[in-house]
């Protein structure tokens, strides 16, 4: 029987999570797609339920690293606690590269790769997804930590897309560095079906009823017999897998999102059902989603509540599994004091966490920096085949009746049906009066009515209270229903 463990999603710095929560030699497969040090800001671009691009945009993370006091401390930790060959390697890189942004990135990666080796089982494998910005340096680090003899492949993931390239060739591939912890690693050989271009399926071969290809082998003085081809072409280290295009059903708009087909192949080859798959930079959760599909146990780690929120919704709407019941979430506030601490530490992380408590799938921020539209998130619902929207505002500081009046103005301006005001502090009586004065929203197809402006405290939500509104539209569930009609074989 396959052992399904309690899967876990961690919010926090993956280095600290690995040190505190992941035991030695407990993971079968690691896939990581870390930032590439490309000195870019990666934004989440959302689509409206109609599929049209939205002006809603959020900076998911800044892919920029600098040499700081923290980086220096991390380097000293590597020097103090690592094997001699790792120390020599990192000091050689420092001498060659200097104290700059690239070196800061490599120090960050080195200490994490040391921890990842620790948690990997002897028969485990690691796939590090990178691009030409730093792949050559990362290979040196992996050779040193995992050993050159445990290097298995440099997988080239090829794809087609248009990129502006005035003075260079278009970049149409990524590099995935595949290492094992030992020569005992798991490797389930996958094969692709033969095609006309393979050179195998010429006029001599015919296809049997069971799908296999064969030809007749003549024998002198004896009856001919059938020779069957092997089950298919063995996979090479050059993978032609399409990127997620703008109209793909699995597209979430998350920066650096990888296609499920890519992770499906990696997980099938290097793990078995019931094994543990770890993604320490899990982003929108493609690796853990595919692991769930393939009946693997999984661990995901991310440093933003934006990603954690997205993964929770993805798991709920594509797999019908919920946190606490079907998997654990570690690192999120569990009570009011934890919420207050998060708000004092980072108001944007607090905002994204608060939105996740009411299943808000679309956080919002105006593309133009500094602009305040009075909108922190949207929830969509339907009314007589029309898409309607609910406006969400989140406040972590002092609040008053003025805030409610401003939300009323935003609801009118955006032609929204309902406005939800989430506050860390308790609302004042004038706030409640302003909210009630706005009246009710009455859908055309039902007799129900809903308060036009609703005020919820964080404490209310933690105690189980939710916005009173019509059934929301889920983009994940919508895609899942479409998949039932059109099956795509990855």
CSV table of C-alpha atoms in Angstrom, one decimal:
chain,number,residue,atom,x,y,z
A,1,UNK,CA,0.0,0.0,0.0
A,2,UNK,CA,1.2,3.5,-0.9
A,3,UNK,CA,2.0,5.6,2.2
A,4,UNK,CA,0.5,9.1,1.9
A,5,UNK,CA,2.0,11.4,4.6
A,6,UNK,CA,0.6,14.7,5.7
A,7,UNK,CA,1.9,17.0,3.0
A,8,UNK,CA,3.2,20.4,4.2
A,9,UNK,CA,3.3,23.9,2.8
A,10,UNK,CA,5.8,26.2,4.7
A,11,UNK,CA,5.8,30.0,4.7
A,12,UNK,CA,9.2,31.4,5.4
A,13,UNK,CA,12.9,31.5,4.3
A,14,UNK,CA,13.6,28.0,2.9
A,15,UNK,CA,17.0,28.0,4.6
A,16,UNK,CA,15.5,28.4,8.0
A,17,UNK,CA,12.7,25.9,7.2
A,18,UNK,CA,15.1,23.3,6.1
A,19,UNK,CA,17.2,23.7,9.2
A,20,UNK,CA,14.3,23.7,11.6
A,21,UNK,CA,11.8,21.3,10.1
A,22,UNK,CA,13.2,18.9,7.5
A,23,UNK,CA,15.1,15.9,9.0
A,24,UNK,CA,18.2,14.2,7.5
A,25,UNK,CA,17.6,11.9,4.5
A,26,UNK,CA,13.8,12.2,4.4
A,27,UNK,CA,13.3,13.5,0.8
A,28,UNK,CA,13.3,11.3,-2.4
A,29,UNK,CA,13.3,14.1,-5.0
A,30,UNK,CA,14.1,17.8,-5.0
A,31,UNK,CA,13.2,20.2,-7.8
A,32,UNK,CA,14.1,23.8,-7.4
A,33,UNK,CA,13.6,26.8,-9.7
A,34,UNK,CA,15.4,29.5,-7.8
A,35,UNK,CA,15.7,33.2,-8.9
A,36,UNK,CA,18.3,33.5,-11.7
A,37,UNK,CA,20.0,36.8,-10.5
A,38,UNK,CA,18.8,38.4,-13.7
A,39,UNK,CA,18.3,41.8,-11.9
A,40,UNK,CA,14.6,42.0,-12.8
A,41,UNK,CA,11.4,42.5,-11.0
A,42,UNK,CA,8.9,39.7,-11.6
A,43,UNK,CA,5.2,40.6,-11.7
A,44,UNK,CA,2.1,38.6,-11.6
A,45,UNK,CA,-0.2,39.7,-14.4
A,46,UNK,CA,-3.8,38.7,-13.8
A,47,UNK,CA,-6.6,38.0,-16.3
A,48,UNK,CA,-10.2,38.9,-15.9
A,49,UNK,CA,-12.7,36.0,-15.9
A,50,UNK,CA,-13.4,36.8,-19.6
A,51,UNK,CA,-9.7,35.9,-20.3
A,52,UNK,CA,-8.8,39.5,-21.2
A,53,UNK,CA,-5.6,41.0,-19.5
A,54,UNK,CA,-6.2,43.0,-16.4
A,55,UNK,CA,-4.4,46.1,-15.3
A,56,UNK,CA,-4.0,44.4,-11.9
A,57,UNK,CA,-0.4,43.6,-11.3
A,58,UNK,CA,1.7,42.6,-8.3
A,59,UNK,CA,5.4,42.4,-7.9
A,60,UNK,CA,6.0,38.8,-6.8
A,61,UNK,CA,9.7,39.1,-6.1
A,62,UNK,CA,12.8,41.1,-7.0
A,63,UNK,CA,15.4,39.0,-8.6
A,64,UNK,CA,18.3,41.1,-7.4
A,65,UNK,CA,20.9,40.2,-4.9
A,66,UNK,CA,23.5,42.4,-3.1
A,67,UNK,CA,26.5,41.8,-1.0
A,68,UNK,CA,25.3,42.8,2.5
A,69,UNK,CA,26.2,42.1,6.1
A,70,UNK,CA,23.8,39.1,6.0
A,71,UNK,CA,25.6,37.7,3.0
A,72,UNK,CA,29.0,38.1,4.7
A,73,UNK,CA,27.6,36.2,7.7
A,74,UNK,CA,26.3,33.5,5.5
A,75,UNK,CA,29.7,33.1,3.8
A,76,UNK,CA,31.3,32.8,7.3
A,77,UNK,CA,28.8,30.1,8.2
A,78,UNK,CA,29.8,28.2,5.1
A,79,UNK,CA,33.5,28.5,5.9
A,80,UNK,CA,32.9,27.4,9.5
A,81,UNK,CA,30.6,24.4,9.0
A,82,UNK,CA,31.2,23.0,5.5
A,83,UNK,CA,33.6,20.2,4.2
A,84,UNK,CA,37.0,21.5,3.1
A,85,UNK,CA,36.3,21.1,-0.6
A,86,UNK,CA,33.3,23.4,-0.3
A,87,UNK,CA,35.2,26.0,1.6
A,88,UNK,CA,38.0,26.0,-1.0
A,89,UNK,CA,35.5,26.2,-3.8
A,90,UNK,CA,33.5,29.2,-2.4
A,91,UNK,CA,36.7,31.1,-1.5
A,92,UNK,CA,38.0,30.5,-5.1
A,93,UNK,CA,34.8,31.9,-6.5
A,94,UNK,CA,35.0,34.9,-4.2
A,95,UNK,CA,38.5,35.6,-5.4
A,96,UNK,CA,37.5,35.2,-9.0
A,97,UNK,CA,34.2,37.0,-9.0
A,98,UNK,CA,34.6,39.5,-6.2
A,99,UNK,CA,32.2,40.9,-3.7
A,100,UNK,CA,29.3,41.7,-6.1
A,101,UNK,CA,25.7,40.8,-6.7
A,102,UNK,CA,26.6,37.5,-8.5
A,103,UNK,CA,28.7,36.3,-5.6
A,104,UNK,CA,25.9,37.2,-3.2
A,105,UNK,CA,23.6,35.0,-5.2
A,106,UNK,CA,26.0,32.1,-5.3
A,107,UNK,CA,26.6,32.3,-1.5
A,108,UNK,CA,22.8,32.2,-1.0
A,109,UNK,CA,22.6,29.2,-3.3
A,110,UNK,CA,25.6,27.3,-1.8
A,111,UNK,CA,24.3,27.2,1.7
A,112,UNK,CA,20.9,26.1,0.6
A,113,UNK,CA,22.3,23.3,-1.6
A,114,UNK,CA,24.3,22.0,1.4
A,115,UNK,CA,21.0,21.8,3.4
A,116,UNK,CA,19.3,20.1,0.4
A,117,UNK,CA,21.9,17.5,0.2
A,118,UNK,CA,21.5,16.8,3.9
A,119,UNK,CA,17.7,16.2,3.6
A,120,UNK,CA,18.0,14.0,0.4
A,121,UNK,CA,17.9,10.2,0.8
A,122,UNK,CA,20.8,8.2,-0.5
A,123,UNK,CA,18.7,7.1,-3.5
A,124,UNK,CA,17.4,10.6,-4.1
A,125,UNK,CA,17.9,13.1,-6.9
A,126,UNK,CA,18.0,16.8,-7.3
A,127,UNK,CA,17.0,18.9,-10.4
A,128,UNK,CA,18.2,22.5,-10.4
A,129,UNK,CA,16.5,24.6,-13.0
A,130,UNK,CA,18.5,27.6,-14.1
A,131,UNK,CA,19.4,29.7,-17.2
A,132,UNK,CA,22.7,30.9,-18.7
A,133,UNK,CA,22.9,33.8,-16.3
A,134,UNK,CA,24.4,31.6,-13.6
A,135,UNK,CA,24.2,27.9,-14.7
A,136,UNK,CA,28.0,27.6,-15.2
A,137,UNK,CA,28.7,28.8,-11.6
A,138,UNK,CA,25.9,26.6,-10.2
A,139,UNK,CA,27.3,23.5,-11.9
A,140,UNK,CA,30.7,24.1,-10.1
A,141,UNK,CA,28.9,24.4,-6.8
A,142,UNK,CA,26.8,21.2,-7.5
A,143,UNK,CA,30.0,19.3,-8.6
A,144,UNK,CA,31.6,20.2,-5.3
A,145,UNK,CA,28.7,19.5,-3.0
A,146,UNK,CA,27.2,16.4,-4.6
A,147,UNK,CA,30.4,15.2,-6.3
A,148,UNK,CA,31.3,15.2,-10.0
A,149,UNK,CA,30.6,11.4,-10.2
A,150,UNK,CA,27.0,12.1,-9.2
A,151,UNK,CA,26.4,14.4,-12.1
A,152,UNK,CA,23.8,12.7,-14.3
A,153,UNK,CA,22.7,15.1,-17.0
A,154,UNK,CA,22.5,18.7,-18.2
A,155,UNK,CA,19.0,18.6,-19.5
A,156,UNK,CA,18.2,21.2,-22.1
A,157,UNK,CA,14.5,22.3,-22.0
A,158,UNK,CA,13.7,23.8,-25.4
A,159,UNK,CA,10.7,25.8,-26.3
A,160,UNK,CA,9.4,28.2,-29.0
A,161,UNK,CA,8.6,31.8,-28.3
A,162,UNK,CA,9.3,35.2,-29.7
A,163,UNK,CA,11.9,37.3,-27.8
A,164,UNK,CA,13.4,40.6,-28.9
A,165,UNK,CA,17.1,39.9,-29.7
A,166,UNK,CA,18.7,42.7,-31.7
A,167,UNK,CA,22.3,41.8,-31.2
A,168,UNK,CA,22.1,38.1,-30.1
A,169,UNK,CA,20.3,34.9,-30.9
A,170,UNK,CA,16.9,34.4,-29.4
A,171,UNK,CA,17.2,32.5,-26.1
A,172,UNK,CA,14.9,29.4,-26.5
A,173,UNK,CA,16.1,27.0,-23.8
A,174,UNK,CA,16.7,26.6,-20.1
A,175,UNK,CA,19.2,24.3,-18.3
A,176,UNK,CA,18.2,21.7,-15.7
A,177,UNK,CA,21.1,20.3,-13.8
A,178,UNK,CA,20.4,16.7,-12.7
A,179,UNK,CA,22.4,15.2,-9.9
A,180,UNK,CA,22.0,12.2,-7.6
A,181,UNK,CA,23.2,11.7,-4.1
A,182,UNK,CA,24.7,8.3,-4.9
A,183,UNK,CA,24.8,5.8,-7.7
A,184,UNK,CA,21.8,4.1,-6.2
A,185,UNK,CA,19.4,6.7,-7.3
A,186,UNK,CA,15.9,5.9,-8.6
A,187,UNK,CA,15.5,6.2,-12.4
A,188,UNK,CA,12.3,5.1,-14.1
A,189,UNK,CA,13.1,5.0,-17.8
A,190,UNK,CA,10.3,6.8,-19.8
A,191,UNK,CA,10.0,6.2,-23.5
A,192,UNK,CA,8.4,8.3,-26.2
A,193,UNK,CA,6.3,6.6,-28.9
A,194,UNK,CA,8.0,6.1,-32.3
A,195,UNK,CA,7.2,8.6,-34.9
A,196,UNK,CA,7.8,8.7,-38.7
A,197,UNK,CA,10.9,10.8,-38.2
A,198,UNK,CA,12.5,8.3,-35.9
A,199,UNK,CA,13.9,6.1,-38.7
A,200,UNK,CA,12.3,3.1,-37.1
A,201,UNK,CA,8.8,3.1,-38.7
A,202,UNK,CA,9.7,2.5,-42.3
A,203,UNK,CA,7.8,0.3,-44.7
A,204,UNK,CA,9.2,-2.9,-43.1
A,205,UNK,CA,7.3,-2.3,-39.8
A,206,UNK,CA,3.6,-2.8,-39.1
A,207,UNK,CA,1.6,-2.0,-36.0
A,208,UNK,CA,-0.1,-4.8,-34.1
A,209,UNK,CA,-3.5,-4.6,-32.4
A,210,UNK,CA,-1.8,-4.0,-29.0
A,211,UNK,CA,0.0,-0.9,-30.4
A,212,UNK,CA,3.4,-2.5,-30.7
A,213,UNK,CA,5.4,-2.3,-33.9
A,214,UNK,CA,6.9,-5.4,-35.5
A,215,UNK,CA,8.4,-6.8,-38.7
A,216,UNK,CA,8.8,-10.3,-40.0
A,217,UNK,CA,12.2,-11.9,-39.7
A,218,UNK,CA,12.9,-14.5,-42.4
A,219,UNK,CA,14.7,-17.7,-41.6
A,220,UNK,CA,16.2,-20.1,-44.1
A,221,UNK,CA,14.2,-23.3,-44.2
A,222,UNK,CA,11.9,-22.1,-41.3
A,223,UNK,CA,8.8,-20.1,-40.8
A,224,UNK,CA,9.4,-16.3,-40.3
A,225,UNK,CA,8.8,-14.9,-36.9
A,226,UNK,CA,7.9,-11.4,-35.6
A,227,UNK,CA,10.5,-9.1,-34.2
A,228,UNK,CA,9.0,-6.4,-32.0
A,229,UNK,CA,10.5,-3.0,-31.4
A,230,UNK,CA,11.1,-1.8,-27.9
A,231,UNK,CA,8.3,0.2,-26.2
A,232,UNK,CA,9.6,3.5,-27.6
A,233,UNK,CA,12.5,5.9,-27.9
A,234,UNK,CA,14.5,6.4,-24.8
A,235,UNK,CA,14.4,10.0,-23.5
A,236,UNK,CA,17.4,12.1,-24.3
A,237,UNK,CA,18.7,15.1,-22.5
A,238,UNK,CA,17.0,17.5,-25.0
A,239,UNK,CA,13.4,18.1,-24.1
A,240,UNK,CA,11.1,19.9,-26.5
A,241,UNK,CA,8.2,20.9,-24.2
A,242,UNK,CA,6.0,23.9,-25.0
A,243,UNK,CA,6.0,26.9,-22.7
A,244,UNK,CA,2.7,28.0,-21.1
A,245,UNK,CA,1.2,30.3,-23.7
A,246,UNK,CA,-1.1,33.1,-23.0
A,247,UNK,CA,-4.2,31.1,-23.7
A,248,UNK,CA,-3.3,27.9,-21.9
A,249,UNK,CA,-5.8,26.7,-19.3
A,250,UNK,CA,-3.1,26.0,-16.7
A,251,UNK,CA,-1.6,29.5,-17.0
A,252,UNK,CA,-1.9,31.4,-13.6
A,253,UNK,CA,0.1,34.5,-14.6
A,254,UNK,CA,2.8,33.8,-12.0
A,255,UNK,CA,6.3,34.8,-13.0
A,256,UNK,CA,8.6,31.9,-14.0
A,257,UNK,CA,5.6,29.4,-13.9
A,258,UNK,CA,6.8,26.2,-15.6
A,259,UNK,CA,4.5,23.8,-17.5
A,260,UNK,CA,3.1,20.8,-15.7
A,261,UNK,CA,4.4,18.6,-18.5
A,262,UNK,CA,7.9,19.4,-17.5
A,263,UNK,CA,7.4,18.6,-13.8
A,264,UNK,CA,5.4,15.5,-14.7
A,265,UNK,CA,8.4,14.0,-16.6
A,266,UNK,CA,10.9,14.8,-13.8
A,267,UNK,CA,8.7,13.4,-11.0
A,268,UNK,CA,7.8,10.3,-13.0
A,269,UNK,CA,11.4,9.5,-13.8
A,270,UNK,CA,13.0,10.1,-10.4
A,271,UNK,CA,10.4,9.1,-7.9
A,272,UNK,CA,7.7,6.5,-7.2
A,273,UNK,CA,4.2,6.7,-5.8
A,274,UNK,CA,4.4,7.5,-2.1
A,275,UNK,CA,7.8,9.2,-2.3
A,276,UNK,CA,8.5,12.7,-0.9
A,277,UNK,CA,9.0,15.5,-3.4
A,278,UNK,CA,10.4,18.8,-2.1
A,279,UNK,CA,10.3,22.2,-3.9
A,280,UNK,CA,12.0,24.9,-1.7
A,281,UNK,CA,11.2,27.7,-4.1
A,282,UNK,CA,7.6,26.6,-4.9
A,283,UNK,CA,6.2,29.8,-6.2
A,284,UNK,CA,2.7,29.0,-7.7
A,285,UNK,CA,3.1,25.4,-6.7
A,286,UNK,CA,3.4,23.5,-10.0
A,287,UNK,CA,5.8,20.9,-8.6
A,288,UNK,CA,3.6,20.2,-5.6
A,289,UNK,CA,0.5,20.2,-7.7
A,290,UNK,CA,2.0,17.6,-10.1
A,291,UNK,CA,3.3,15.6,-7.2
A,292,UNK,CA,-0.3,15.5,-5.8
A,293,UNK,CA,-1.5,14.3,-9.3
A,294,UNK,CA,1.0,11.5,-9.3
A,295,UNK,CA,0.3,10.3,-5.7
A,296,UNK,CA,3.6,11.5,-4.3
A,297,UNK,CA,3.9,13.1,-0.9
A,298,UNK,CA,5.1,16.7,-1.1
A,299,UNK,CA,6.7,19.6,0.8
A,300,UNK,CA,6.6,23.2,-0.6
A,301,UNK,CA,8.3,26.3,0.8
A,302,UNK,CA,7.9,29.9,-0.2
A,303,UNK,CA,8.8,33.2,1.3
A,304,UNK,CA,5.7,35.2,0.3
A,305,UNK,CA,2.1,34.8,1.4
A,306,UNK,CA,1.2,35.7,-2.2
A,307,UNK,CA,2.5,32.4,-3.4
A,308,UNK,CA,1.1,30.5,-0.4
A,309,UNK,CA,-2.4,32.0,-1.1
A,310,UNK,CA,-2.1,31.0,-4.8
A,311,UNK,CA,-1.1,27.4,-3.9
A,312,UNK,CA,-3.9,27.0,-1.4
A,313,UNK,CA,-6.5,28.0,-4.0
A,314,UNK,CA,-4.9,25.8,-6.6
A,315,UNK,CA,-5.0,22.8,-4.3
A,316,UNK,CA,-8.6,23.5,-3.3
A,317,UNK,CA,-10.0,24.1,-6.8
A,318,UNK,CA,-8.1,21.5,-8.8
A,319,UNK,CA,-7.8,18.7,-6.2
A,320,UNK,CA,-10.5,19.6,-3.7
A,321,UNK,CA,-8.1,19.5,-0.8
A,322,UNK,CA,-7.9,22.0,2.0
A,323,UNK,CA,-5.3,23.2,4.4
A,324,UNK,CA,-5.3,21.8,8.0
A,325,UNK,CA,-7.6,19.0,6.8
A,326,UNK,CA,-5.6,17.5,3.9
A,327,UNK,CA,-2.2,19.2,4.3
A,328,UNK,CA,-0.4,21.3,6.9
A,329,UNK,CA,0.6,25.0,6.6
A,330,UNK,CA,3.4,26.0,8.8
A,331,UNK,CA,4.4,29.7,9.3
A,332,UNK,CA,1.1,31.4,8.8
A,333,UNK,CA,-0.4,33.4,11.7
A,334,UNK,CA,-2.9,31.2,13.6
A,335,UNK,CA,-4.3,33.8,16.0
A,336,UNK,CA,-4.7,37.5,16.5
A,337,UNK,CA,-1.4,38.1,18.1
A,338,UNK,CA,0.4,36.3,15.2
A,339,UNK,CA,-1.6,38.6,12.7
A,340,UNK,CA,-0.5,41.7,14.6
A,341,UNK,CA,3.1,40.6,14.5
A,342,UNK,CA,3.0,39.9,10.8
A,343,UNK,CA,1.3,43.3,10.1
A,344,UNK,CA,4.1,45.1,12.1
A,345,UNK,CA,6.8,43.2,10.2
A,346,UNK,CA,5.5,43.5,6.7
A,347,UNK,CA,2.1,45.1,5.8
A,348,UNK,CA,2.1,43.7,2.2
A,349,UNK,CA,2.6,40.1,3.5
A,350,UNK,CA,-0.2,40.8,6.0
A,351,UNK,CA,-2.4,42.0,3.2
A,352,UNK,CA,-1.8,38.9,1.1
A,353,UNK,CA,-2.3,36.6,4.0
A,354,UNK,CA,-5.6,38.4,5.0
A,355,UNK,CA,-6.9,38.0,1.4
A,356,UNK,CA,-6.1,34.3,1.5
A,357,UNK,CA,-8.4,33.9,4.5
A,358,UNK,CA,-11.4,34.8,2.4
A,359,UNK,CA,-10.4,32.9,-0.7
A,360,UNK,CA,-9.5,36.0,-2.6
A,361,UNK,CA,-7.9,34.7,-5.8
A,362,UNK,CA,-6.9,38.0,-7.3
A,363,UNK,CA,-4.8,40.4,-5.1
A,364,UNK,CA,-4.5,43.8,-6.8
A,365,UNK,CA,-2.1,46.6,-7.1
A,366,UNK,CA,-2.1,49.4,-9.6
A,367,UNK,CA,0.7,49.0,-12.2
A,368,UNK,CA,1.7,52.6,-11.7
A,369,UNK,CA,3.9,52.8,-8.7
A,370,UNK,CA,2.6,55.0,-5.9
A,371,UNK,CA,-1.0,55.0,-7.1
A,372,UNK,CA,-3.7,53.9,-4.5
A,373,UNK,CA,-6.9,52.8,-6.1
A,374,UNK,CA,-8.5,51.7,-2.9
A,375,UNK,CA,-8.5,48.1,-4.1
A,376,UNK,CA,-6.5,45.3,-2.5
A,377,UNK,CA,-8.3,42.4,-4.1
A,378,UNK,CA,-11.2,41.1,-6.2
A,379,UNK,CA,-13.6,38.2,-5.9
A,380,UNK,CA,-15.8,37.5,-8.9
A,381,UNK,CA,-19.2,36.0,-9.0
A,382,UNK,CA,-21.9,35.5,-11.7
A,383,UNK,CA,-25.3,37.0,-12.2
A,384,UNK,CA,-27.4,36.0,-15.2
A,385,UNK,CA,-24.4,35.0,-17.2
A,386,UNK,CA,-22.6,38.3,-16.4
A,387,UNK,CA,-19.4,38.5,-14.3
A,388,UNK,CA,-19.8,40.7,-11.3
A,389,UNK,CA,-17.0,41.7,-8.9
A,390,UNK,CA,-16.6,42.2,-5.1
A,391,UNK,CA,-14.0,44.8,-4.0
A,392,UNK,CA,-11.7,43.9,-1.1
A,393,UNK,CA,-9.9,46.4,1.1
A,394,UNK,CA,-7.4,45.4,3.9
A,395,UNK,CA,-6.3,47.7,6.6
A,396,UNK,CA,-3.7,46.9,9.3
A,397,UNK,CA,-3.6,50.4,11.0
A,398,UNK,CA,-6.0,52.8,12.5
A,399,UNK,CA,-9.4,52.9,10.8
A,400,UNK,CA,-12.4,55.2,10.8
A,401,UNK,CA,-15.7,56.2,9.1
A,402,UNK,CA,-13.6,58.0,6.4
A,403,UNK,CA,-12.3,54.6,5.2
A,404,UNK,CA,-15.8,53.2,4.8
A,405,UNK,CA,-16.9,56.3,2.8
A,406,UNK,CA,-13.9,55.8,0.6
A,407,UNK,CA,-14.7,52.2,0.0
A,408,UNK,CA,-18.3,53.2,-0.9
A,409,UNK,CA,-16.9,55.5,-3.5
A,410,UNK,CA,-14.6,52.7,-4.9
A,411,UNK,CA,-17.5,50.3,-5.1
A,412,UNK,CA,-19.6,52.8,-7.1
A,413,UNK,CA,-16.7,53.8,-9.3
A,414,UNK,CA,-15.9,50.1,-10.2
A,415,UNK,CA,-19.6,49.2,-10.5
A,416,UNK,CA,-19.0,46.4,-8.0
A,417,UNK,CA,-21.8,44.6,-6.2
A,418,UNK,CA,-20.2,44.4,-2.7
A,419,UNK,CA,-17.4,46.0,-0.9
A,420,UNK,CA,-15.6,44.0,1.9
A,421,UNK,CA,-13.5,45.9,4.5
A,422,UNK,CA,-11.0,43.8,6.4
A,423,UNK,CA,-9.5,45.4,9.5
A,424,UNK,CA,-7.1,44.3,12.1
A,425,UNK,CA,-8.7,46.7,14.6
A,426,UNK,CA,-12.3,46.6,15.7
A,427,UNK,CA,-14.6,48.9,13.7
A,428,UNK,CA,-16.0,52.0,15.4
A,429,UNK,CA,-19.8,52.7,15.6
A,430,UNK,CA,-19.6,55.4,12.9
A,431,UNK,CA,-17.9,52.9,10.6
A,432,UNK,CA,-20.8,50.4,11.1
A,433,UNK,CA,-23.3,53.2,10.6
A,434,UNK,CA,-21.7,54.2,7.3
A,435,UNK,CA,-21.6,50.6,6.1
A,436,UNK,CA,-25.3,49.9,6.9
A,437,UNK,CA,-26.4,53.2,5.2
A,438,UNK,CA,-25.1,52.0,1.9
A,439,UNK,CA,-27.9,49.5,1.8
A,440,UNK,CA,-28.1,46.1,0.1
A,441,UNK,CA,-27.2,44.3,-3.1
A,442,UNK,CA,-30.0,42.2,-4.5
A,443,UNK,CA,-29.2,39.7,-7.3
A,444,UNK,CA,-31.8,39.4,-10.0
A,445,UNK,CA,-32.2,35.7,-10.0
A,446,UNK,CA,-32.7,35.2,-6.2
A,447,UNK,CA,-34.6,36.7,-3.3
A,448,UNK,CA,-31.5,36.9,-1.2
A,449,UNK,CA,-29.9,40.2,-0.4
A,450,UNK,CA,-26.5,41.1,0.8
A,451,UNK,CA,-25.1,44.1,2.7
A,452,UNK,CA,-23.5,46.4,0.1
A,453,UNK,CA,-20.6,47.2,2.5
A,454,UNK,CA,-19.4,44.5,4.9
A,455,UNK,CA,-16.9,44.9,7.7
A,456,UNK,CA,-14.9,41.9,8.9
A,457,UNK,CA,-12.2,41.9,11.5
A,458,UNK,CA,-9.2,39.5,11.3
A,459,UNK,CA,-10.5,38.1,14.6
A,460,UNK,CA,-13.9,37.5,13.0
A,461,UNK,CA,-12.4,35.6,10.1
A,462,UNK,CA,-10.1,33.5,12.3
A,463,UNK,CA,-13.3,32.5,14.1
A,464,UNK,CA,-14.9,31.3,10.9
A,465,UNK,CA,-16.8,34.3,9.6
A,466,UNK,CA,-16.7,35.0,5.8
A,467,UNK,CA,-18.0,37.6,3.5
A,468,UNK,CA,-21.7,37.2,2.7
A,469,UNK,CA,-21.9,37.0,-1.0
A,470,UNK,CA,-23.0,34.9,-4.0
A,471,UNK,CA,-21.0,31.8,-5.0
A,472,UNK,CA,-17.6,33.0,-6.3
A,473,UNK,CA,-16.2,32.1,-9.7
A,474,UNK,CA,-13.0,30.0,-9.5
A,475,UNK,CA,-10.6,30.3,-12.4
A,476,UNK,CA,-9.0,26.9,-11.4
A,477,UNK,CA,-12.3,25.1,-11.2
A,478,UNK,CA,-13.3,26.6,-14.6
A,479,UNK,CA,-10.1,25.2,-16.1
A,480,UNK,CA,-10.7,21.8,-14.5
A,481,UNK,CA,-14.2,21.6,-16.0
A,482,UNK,CA,-12.7,22.5,-19.4
A,483,UNK,CA,-10.1,19.7,-19.0
A,484,UNK,CA,-12.9,17.2,-18.6
A,485,UNK,CA,-14.1,18.1,-22.1
A,486,UNK,CA,-10.7,18.3,-23.8
A,487,UNK,CA,-8.1,15.8,-22.4
A,488,UNK,CA,-4.5,16.8,-23.1
A,489,UNK,CA,-1.9,14.1,-22.8
A,490,UNK,CA,1.4,15.6,-21.5
